[in-house]
Amino acid sequence: MSMLARAEGLGLPPHRVRRRVRPELTDDQKQELREAFELFDSDKTGTIDLHELKVLVRHLASAVLPGCFFLTASFDAQMRALGFDIRKQDVLKLVHEVDPHNDGSVTYDQFMEIMTDKYAERDPEEEMRKAFRLFDDDQTGKISIKNMRRIARELGENLSEDELQAMIDEFDRDNDGEISEEEFMYIMRESSDY
């Protein structure tokens, strides 16, 4: 089934390309996207297929919180928790917006249009709150040494209790031995482009 037929099956008009004013990406964001595209364009044709696009969008979503080391083996569940549950149908809609007659692959320019829109839709504050909840799996409202131990174990990091405690102590501004959501948000704002 062609891309156009699938798009029509989703109720998308065949000849309408939605154009809007796009925000400008930073040079760092553009470079990150170029490198990601080139990595997934393994055969160097200048295009990636729709499956590769789906994987790439999810991969880029995982980089949404620089310096945040919470990504583990349960990647799909965490991407859904962060609001990046992209399905094949979602990819078809994204591609249809930039090229309604697409043949099942995306050029670099089309990819940049799609990702510029995705970056514009982001709510960094909400993403940081969701990331906090991934750390705070016991829902105490704090990140404890127990939470840090679990995360280190899931990542395969062999950190001592002293190393884990040092991580907490570095950002524990109220000296209660744990990292609150407010402290976590402060860490994330200081360590990223938000």
CSV table of C-alpha atoms in Angstrom, one decimal, residues 4-193:
chain,number,residue,atom,x,y,z
A,4,LEU,CA,-0.7,8.2,-0.1
A,5,ALA,CA,-3.2,5.4,0.3
A,6,ARG,CA,-2.3,4.9,3.9
A,7,ALA,CA,-2.6,8.7,4.6
A,8,GLU,CA,-6.0,8.8,2.9
A,9,GLY,CA,-7.1,5.8,5.1
A,10,LEU,CA,-6.2,7.9,8.1
A,11,GLY,CA,-8.6,10.6,6.9
A,12,LEU,CA,-5.8,12.9,5.7
A,13,PRO,CA,-6.5,15.0,2.5
A,14,PRO,CA,-4.3,13.9,-0.4
A,15,HIS,CA,-3.2,17.3,-1.7
A,16,ARG,CA,-3.0,19.5,1.3
A,17,VAL,CA,0.3,20.3,2.9
A,18,ARG,CA,0.0,22.3,6.1
A,19,ARG,CA,2.5,25.1,6.3
A,20,ARG,CA,3.1,27.2,9.4
A,21,VAL,CA,5.7,29.5,10.7
A,22,ARG,CA,8.4,27.3,12.1
A,23,PRO,CA,10.5,28.3,15.1
A,24,GLU,CA,14.2,28.5,14.4
A,25,LEU,CA,16.4,25.7,15.8
A,26,THR,CA,19.7,26.5,17.4
A,27,ASP,CA,22.9,25.6,15.7
A,28,ASP,CA,23.5,22.8,18.3
A,29,GLN,CA,20.0,21.4,17.6
A,30,LYS,CA,20.5,21.5,13.9
A,31,GLN,CA,23.9,19.7,14.3
A,32,GLU,CA,22.4,17.1,16.6
A,33,LEU,CA,19.6,16.4,14.1
A,34,ARG,CA,22.0,16.2,11.1
A,35,GLU,CA,24.2,13.7,12.9
A,36,ALA,CA,21.2,11.6,13.9
A,37,PHE,CA,19.8,11.6,10.4
A,38,GLU,CA,23.2,10.6,8.9
A,39,LEU,CA,23.6,7.8,11.5
A,40,PHE,CA,20.2,6.4,10.4
A,41,ASP,CA,20.9,6.9,6.7
A,42,SER,CA,23.3,4.0,6.8
A,43,ASP,CA,23.3,3.4,3.0
A,44,LYS,CA,24.0,7.2,2.4
A,45,THR,CA,21.1,7.7,0.0
A,46,GLY,CA,20.0,11.0,1.6
A,47,THR,CA,16.7,9.3,2.8
A,48,ILE,CA,15.5,7.2,5.7
A,49,ASP,CA,12.5,4.9,5.6
A,50,LEU,CA,9.4,5.3,7.9
A,51,HIS,CA,10.5,2.6,10.3
A,52,GLU,CA,13.9,4.3,10.7
A,53,LEU,CA,12.1,7.7,11.2
A,54,LYS,CA,10.0,6.2,14.0
A,55,VAL,CA,13.1,4.8,15.7
A,56,LEU,CA,15.0,8.1,15.2
A,57,VAL,CA,12.2,10.2,16.6
A,58,ARG,CA,12.1,8.0,19.7
A,59,HIS,CA,15.9,8.2,19.9
A,60,LEU,CA,15.9,12.0,19.8
A,61,ALA,CA,13.1,12.0,22.4
A,62,SER,CA,15.5,10.2,24.7
A,63,ALA,CA,17.9,13.0,24.5
A,64,VAL,CA,15.3,15.5,25.5
A,65,LEU,CA,16.8,15.9,29.0
A,66,PRO,CA,20.6,16.3,28.6
A,67,GLY,CA,22.6,14.9,31.5
A,68,CYS,CA,19.7,12.8,32.7
A,69,PHE,CA,20.8,9.2,32.9
A,70,PHE,CA,17.5,7.5,33.4
A,71,LEU,CA,17.2,5.6,30.1
A,72,THR,CA,17.4,1.9,30.7
A,73,ALA,CA,16.3,-1.4,29.2
A,74,SER,CA,12.7,-0.4,29.6
A,75,PHE,CA,13.2,2.3,26.9
A,76,ASP,CA,9.7,2.0,25.3
A,77,ALA,CA,7.9,2.3,28.7
A,78,GLN,CA,10.0,5.3,29.6
A,79,MET,CA,9.4,7.0,26.2
A,80,ARG,CA,5.7,6.6,26.7
A,81,ALA,CA,6.0,8.0,30.2
A,82,LEU,CA,7.8,11.1,28.8
A,83,GLY,CA,5.0,11.5,26.2
A,84,PHE,CA,6.9,10.1,23.2
A,85,ASP,CA,4.7,7.1,22.4
A,86,ILE,CA,5.0,7.4,18.6
A,87,ARG,CA,3.2,4.8,16.5
A,88,LYS,CA,3.4,4.0,12.8
A,89,GLN,CA,0.2,6.0,12.3
A,90,ASP,CA,1.8,9.0,14.0
A,91,VAL,CA,4.8,8.8,11.7
A,92,LEU,CA,2.5,8.6,8.6
A,93,LYS,CA,0.7,11.8,9.7
A,94,LEU,CA,4.0,13.6,10.4
A,95,VAL,CA,5.3,12.7,6.9
A,96,HIS,CA,2.0,13.5,5.2
A,97,GLU,CA,2.2,17.0,6.6
A,98,VAL,CA,5.5,17.7,4.8
A,99,ASP,CA,4.9,15.6,1.7
A,100,PRO,CA,1.4,14.2,1.0
A,101,HIS,CA,2.7,12.1,-2.0
A,102,ASN,CA,5.5,10.5,-0.1
A,103,ASP,CA,6.7,7.1,-1.2
A,104,GLY,CA,7.7,5.7,2.1
A,105,SER,CA,11.0,7.5,2.8
A,106,VAL,CA,11.9,10.9,4.1
A,107,THR,CA,14.6,13.3,2.9
A,108,TYR,CA,16.8,15.3,5.2
A,109,ASP,CA,14.9,18.5,4.5
A,110,GLN,CA,11.6,16.8,5.3
A,111,PHE,CA,13.1,15.3,8.4
A,112,MET,CA,14.2,18.8,9.5
A,113,GLU,CA,10.6,20.1,9.0
A,114,ILE,CA,9.2,17.3,11.1
A,115,MET,CA,11.7,17.7,13.9
A,116,THR,CA,11.4,21.5,14.0
A,117,ASP,CA,7.7,21.0,14.6
A,118,LYS,CA,8.4,18.4,17.3
A,119,TYR,CA,10.9,20.7,19.1
A,120,ALA,CA,8.3,23.5,19.0
A,121,GLU,CA,5.7,21.3,20.6
A,122,ARG,CA,7.9,20.4,23.6
A,123,ASP,CA,7.1,21.5,27.1
A,124,PRO,CA,10.4,21.3,28.9
A,125,GLU,CA,8.9,21.8,32.4
A,126,GLU,CA,6.4,18.9,31.9
A,127,GLU,CA,9.2,16.7,30.5
A,128,MET,CA,11.3,17.4,33.5
A,129,ARG,CA,8.4,16.6,35.9
A,130,LYS,CA,7.9,13.3,34.0
A,131,ALA,CA,11.6,12.5,34.3
A,132,PHE,CA,11.4,13.1,38.0
A,133,ARG,CA,8.6,10.6,38.3
A,134,LEU,CA,10.7,8.0,36.6
A,135,PHE,CA,13.4,8.4,39.3
A,136,ASP,CA,10.8,8.6,42.1
A,137,ASP,CA,9.3,5.2,41.3
A,138,ASP,CA,8.1,4.7,44.9
A,139,GLN,CA,6.1,8.0,44.6
A,140,THR,CA,7.5,9.6,47.8
A,141,GLY,CA,8.1,13.0,46.1
A,142,LYS,CA,11.8,12.6,46.7
A,143,ILE,CA,14.7,10.8,45.0
A,144,SER,CA,16.4,8.7,47.7
A,145,ILE,CA,19.5,6.7,47.7
A,146,LYS,CA,17.3,3.6,47.1
A,147,ASN,CA,16.0,5.2,43.9
A,148,MET,CA,19.6,6.1,42.8
A,149,ARG,CA,20.7,2.5,43.6
A,150,ARG,CA,17.9,1.2,41.4
A,151,ILE,CA,18.8,3.5,38.5
A,152,ALA,CA,22.5,2.7,38.7
A,153,ARG,CA,21.7,-1.0,38.7
A,154,GLU,CA,19.3,-0.7,35.7
A,155,LEU,CA,22.1,1.1,33.8
A,156,GLY,CA,24.6,-1.5,34.7
A,157,GLU,CA,26.7,1.1,36.7
A,158,ASN,CA,28.6,-0.3,39.6
A,159,LEU,CA,28.5,2.7,41.9
A,160,SER,CA,29.3,2.4,45.6
A,161,GLU,CA,26.9,3.7,48.3
A,162,ASP,CA,29.4,6.6,48.9
A,163,GLU,CA,29.3,7.5,45.2
A,164,LEU,CA,25.5,7.5,45.1
A,165,GLN,CA,25.3,9.5,48.3
A,166,ALA,CA,27.8,12.0,46.9
A,167,MET,CA,25.5,12.5,43.9
A,168,ILE,CA,22.5,13.2,46.2
A,169,ASP,CA,24.6,15.4,48.5
A,170,GLU,CA,25.8,17.5,45.5
A,171,PHE,CA,22.2,18.6,44.7
A,172,ASP,CA,20.4,18.3,48.0
A,173,ARG,CA,20.0,22.0,48.7
A,174,ASP,CA,17.8,21.6,51.9
A,175,ASN,CA,20.1,18.9,53.4
A,176,ASP,CA,17.4,16.3,54.0
A,177,GLY,CA,19.4,13.5,52.3
A,178,GLU,CA,17.1,13.3,49.3
A,179,ILE,CA,16.4,15.2,46.1
A,180,SER,CA,13.0,16.9,46.0
A,181,GLU,CA,11.2,17.6,42.8
A,182,GLU,CA,12.1,21.3,43.2
A,183,GLU,CA,15.8,20.4,43.6
A,184,PHE,CA,15.6,18.1,40.6
A,185,MET,CA,14.0,20.8,38.5
A,186,TYR,CA,16.8,23.2,39.5
A,187,ILE,CA,19.4,20.6,38.5
A,188,MET,CA,17.8,20.1,35.1
A,189,ARG,CA,17.4,23.8,34.4
A,190,GLU,CA,21.1,24.4,35.3
A,191,SER,CA,22.4,21.5,33.2
A,192,SER,CA,20.4,22.0,30.0
A,193,ASP,CA,19.2,24.5,27.5
